[in-house]
mmCIF file of C-alpha atoms in Angstrom:
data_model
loop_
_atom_site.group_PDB
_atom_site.id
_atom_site.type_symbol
_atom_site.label_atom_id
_atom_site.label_comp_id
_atom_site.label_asym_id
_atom_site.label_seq_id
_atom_site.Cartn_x
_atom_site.Cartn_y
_atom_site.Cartn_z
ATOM 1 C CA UNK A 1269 106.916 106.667 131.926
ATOM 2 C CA UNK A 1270 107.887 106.719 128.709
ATOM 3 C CA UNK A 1271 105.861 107.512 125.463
ATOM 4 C CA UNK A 1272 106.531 105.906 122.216
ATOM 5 C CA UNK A 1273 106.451 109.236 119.387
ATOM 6 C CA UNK A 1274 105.306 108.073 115.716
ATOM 7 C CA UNK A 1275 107.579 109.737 113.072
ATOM 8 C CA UNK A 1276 105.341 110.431 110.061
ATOM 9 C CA UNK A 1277 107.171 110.042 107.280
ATOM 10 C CA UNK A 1278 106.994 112.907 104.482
ATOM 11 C CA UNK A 1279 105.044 111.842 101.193
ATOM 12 C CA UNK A 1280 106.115 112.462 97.829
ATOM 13 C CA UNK A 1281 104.948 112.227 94.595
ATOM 14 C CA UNK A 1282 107.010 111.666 91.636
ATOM 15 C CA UNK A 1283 105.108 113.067 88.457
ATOM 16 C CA UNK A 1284 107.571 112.223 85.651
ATOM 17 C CA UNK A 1285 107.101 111.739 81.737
ATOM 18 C CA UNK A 1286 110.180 111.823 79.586
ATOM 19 C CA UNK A 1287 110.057 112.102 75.668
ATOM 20 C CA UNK A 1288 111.856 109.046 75.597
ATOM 21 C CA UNK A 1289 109.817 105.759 75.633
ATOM 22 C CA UNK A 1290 108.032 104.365 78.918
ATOM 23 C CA UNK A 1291 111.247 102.089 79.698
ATOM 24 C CA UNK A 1292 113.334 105.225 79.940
ATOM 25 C CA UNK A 1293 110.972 107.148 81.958
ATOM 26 C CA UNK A 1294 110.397 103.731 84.680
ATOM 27 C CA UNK A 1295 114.339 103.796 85.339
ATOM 28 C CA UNK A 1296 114.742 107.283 85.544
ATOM 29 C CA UNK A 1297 111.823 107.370 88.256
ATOM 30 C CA UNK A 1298 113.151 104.074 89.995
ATOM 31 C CA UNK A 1299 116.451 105.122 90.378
ATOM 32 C CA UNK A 1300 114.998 108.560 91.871
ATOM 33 C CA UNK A 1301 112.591 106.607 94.279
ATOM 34 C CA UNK A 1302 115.415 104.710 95.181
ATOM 35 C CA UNK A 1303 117.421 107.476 95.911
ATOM 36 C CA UNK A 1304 115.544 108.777 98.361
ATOM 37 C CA UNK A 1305 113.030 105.466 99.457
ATOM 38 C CA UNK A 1306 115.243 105.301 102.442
ATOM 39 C CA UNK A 1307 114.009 108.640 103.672
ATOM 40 C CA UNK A 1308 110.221 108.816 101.625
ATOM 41 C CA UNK A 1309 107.413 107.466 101.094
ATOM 42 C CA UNK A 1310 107.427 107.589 97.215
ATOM 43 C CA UNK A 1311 104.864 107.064 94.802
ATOM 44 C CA UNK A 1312 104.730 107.664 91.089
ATOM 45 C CA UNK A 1313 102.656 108.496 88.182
ATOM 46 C CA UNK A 1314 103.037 109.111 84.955
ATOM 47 C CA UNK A 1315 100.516 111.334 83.695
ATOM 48 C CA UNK A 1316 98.555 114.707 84.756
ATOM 49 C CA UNK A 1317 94.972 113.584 84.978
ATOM 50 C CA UNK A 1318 96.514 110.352 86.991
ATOM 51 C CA UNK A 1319 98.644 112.930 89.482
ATOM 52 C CA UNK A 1320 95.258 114.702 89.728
ATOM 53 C CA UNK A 1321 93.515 112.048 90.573
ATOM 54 C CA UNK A 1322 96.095 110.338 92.972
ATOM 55 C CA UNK A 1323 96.439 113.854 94.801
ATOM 56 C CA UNK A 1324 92.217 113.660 95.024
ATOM 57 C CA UNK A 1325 92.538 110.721 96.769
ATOM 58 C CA UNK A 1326 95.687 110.780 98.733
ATOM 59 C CA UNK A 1327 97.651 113.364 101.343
ATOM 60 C CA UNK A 1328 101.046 114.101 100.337
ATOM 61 C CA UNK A 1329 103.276 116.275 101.302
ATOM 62 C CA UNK A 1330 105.239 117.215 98.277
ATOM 63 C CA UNK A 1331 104.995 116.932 94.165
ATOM 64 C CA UNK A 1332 108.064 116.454 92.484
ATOM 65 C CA UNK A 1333 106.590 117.258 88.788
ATOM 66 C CA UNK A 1334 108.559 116.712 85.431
ATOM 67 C CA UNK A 1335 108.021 119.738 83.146
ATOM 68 C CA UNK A 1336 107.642 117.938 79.890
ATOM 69 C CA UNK A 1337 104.630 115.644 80.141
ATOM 70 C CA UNK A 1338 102.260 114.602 76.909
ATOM 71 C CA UNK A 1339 98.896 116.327 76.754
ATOM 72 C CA UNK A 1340 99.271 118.310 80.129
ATOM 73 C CA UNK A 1341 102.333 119.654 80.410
ATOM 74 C CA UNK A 1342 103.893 120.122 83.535
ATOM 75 C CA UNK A 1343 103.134 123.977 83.895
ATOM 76 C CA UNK A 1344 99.695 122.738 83.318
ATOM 77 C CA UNK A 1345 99.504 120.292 86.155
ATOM 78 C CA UNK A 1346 100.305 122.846 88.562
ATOM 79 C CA UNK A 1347 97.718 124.836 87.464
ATOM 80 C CA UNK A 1348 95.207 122.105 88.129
ATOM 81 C CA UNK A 1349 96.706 121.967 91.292
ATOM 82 C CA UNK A 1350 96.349 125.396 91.945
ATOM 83 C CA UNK A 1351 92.849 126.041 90.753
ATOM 84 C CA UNK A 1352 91.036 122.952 93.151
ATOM 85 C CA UNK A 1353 90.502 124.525 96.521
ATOM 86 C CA UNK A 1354 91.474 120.585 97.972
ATOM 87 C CA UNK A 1355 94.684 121.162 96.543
ATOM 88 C CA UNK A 1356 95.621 124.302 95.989
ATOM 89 C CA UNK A 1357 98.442 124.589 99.115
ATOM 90 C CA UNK A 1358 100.426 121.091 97.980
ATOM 91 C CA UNK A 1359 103.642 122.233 97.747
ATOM 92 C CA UNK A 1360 105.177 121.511 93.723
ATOM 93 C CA UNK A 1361 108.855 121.326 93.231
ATOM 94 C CA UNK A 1362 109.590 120.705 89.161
ATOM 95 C CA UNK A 1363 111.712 118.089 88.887
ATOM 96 C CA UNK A 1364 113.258 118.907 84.974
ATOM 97 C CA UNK A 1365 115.669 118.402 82.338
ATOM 98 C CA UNK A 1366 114.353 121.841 80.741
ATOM 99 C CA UNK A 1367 116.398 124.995 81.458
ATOM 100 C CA UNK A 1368 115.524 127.073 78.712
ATOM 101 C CA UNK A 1369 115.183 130.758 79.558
ATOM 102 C CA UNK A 1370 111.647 130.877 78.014
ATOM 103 C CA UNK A 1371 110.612 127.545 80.335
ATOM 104 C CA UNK A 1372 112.165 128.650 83.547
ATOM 105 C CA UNK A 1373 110.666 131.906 82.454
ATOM 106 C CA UNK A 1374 107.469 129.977 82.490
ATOM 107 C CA UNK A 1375 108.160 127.862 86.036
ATOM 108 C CA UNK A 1376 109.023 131.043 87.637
ATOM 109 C CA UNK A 1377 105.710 133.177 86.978
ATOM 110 C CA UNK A 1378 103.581 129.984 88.287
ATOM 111 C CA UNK A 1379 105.296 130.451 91.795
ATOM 112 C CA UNK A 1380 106.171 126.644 92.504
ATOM 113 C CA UNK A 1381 108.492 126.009 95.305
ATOM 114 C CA UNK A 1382 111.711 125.962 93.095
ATOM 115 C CA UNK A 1383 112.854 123.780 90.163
ATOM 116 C CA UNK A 1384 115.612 120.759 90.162
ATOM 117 C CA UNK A 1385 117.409 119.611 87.216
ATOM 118 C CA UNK A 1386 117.375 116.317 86.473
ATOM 119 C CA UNK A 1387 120.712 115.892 85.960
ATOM 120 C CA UNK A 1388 121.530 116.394 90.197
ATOM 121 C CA UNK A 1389 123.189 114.103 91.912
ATOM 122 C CA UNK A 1390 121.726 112.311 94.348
ATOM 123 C CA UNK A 1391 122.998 113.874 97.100
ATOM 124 C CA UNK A 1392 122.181 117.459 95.879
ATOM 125 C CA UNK A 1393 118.308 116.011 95.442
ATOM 126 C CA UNK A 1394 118.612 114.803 99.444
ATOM 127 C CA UNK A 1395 120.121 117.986 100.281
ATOM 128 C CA UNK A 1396 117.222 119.919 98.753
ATOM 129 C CA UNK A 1397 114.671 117.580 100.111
ATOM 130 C CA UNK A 1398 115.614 117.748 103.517
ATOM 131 C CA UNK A 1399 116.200 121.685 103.144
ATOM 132 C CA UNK A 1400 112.545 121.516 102.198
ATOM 133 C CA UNK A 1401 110.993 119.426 105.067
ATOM 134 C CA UNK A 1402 113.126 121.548 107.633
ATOM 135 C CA UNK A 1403 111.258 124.407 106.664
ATOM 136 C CA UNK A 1404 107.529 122.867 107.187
#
């Protein structure tokens, strides 16, 4: 007899903001999502009290958060993350253009999963990603 098996398929959430305008920051996360759509279920928002309140409401499995946000930074997000008891064990992976000593300085003593520069290709990002869900 056989049994059909249900693959979940891993959630992520993109949590991008670039200092560039809105335009800028839709393409970069688009081509991102698209990058790895065929694998993920992607969803993305823009700001930290909107990530908050997505990851309130939804289960994911990994937060891929941009360092550089307006109003909450991205260290700051993951604080919010850390401090609710509901979401205190999502896993955070900062997805970032920043790689100033002082910032990574910064990413390091909040004990995310790792960092990725932005500028990876888009098989490095896959490579990392699957290196990730291997492990869970």
């Amino acid at each position: 007899m056989f049994i059909p098996v249900h693959v979940l398929v891993p959630s992520i959430v993109i949590l991008l903001y670039l200092t560039t305008p809105l335009t800028h920051l839709l393409v970069y996360a688009k081509m991102v999502r698209g990058w790895i759509l065929d694998q993920y279920k992607v969803n993305i928002v823009t700001a930290g009290a909107q990530a908050i309140k997505f990851l309130g409401k939804n289960k994911v499995d990994l937060v891929l958060l941009d360092y550089e946000m307006p109003e909450t930074d991205g260290p700051m997000v993951l604080e919010m993350i850390r401090s609710n008891p509901e979401l205190s064990d999502v896993p955070v992976v900062f997805l970032t253009g920043t790689n100033s000593r002082e910032s990574i300085e910064r990413l390091i003593s909040l004990k995310p999963l790792g960092y990725i520069l932005k500028s990876t290709t888009r098989e490095e990002l896959l490579k990392t990603l699957s290196d990730f869900f291997s492990k869970i």
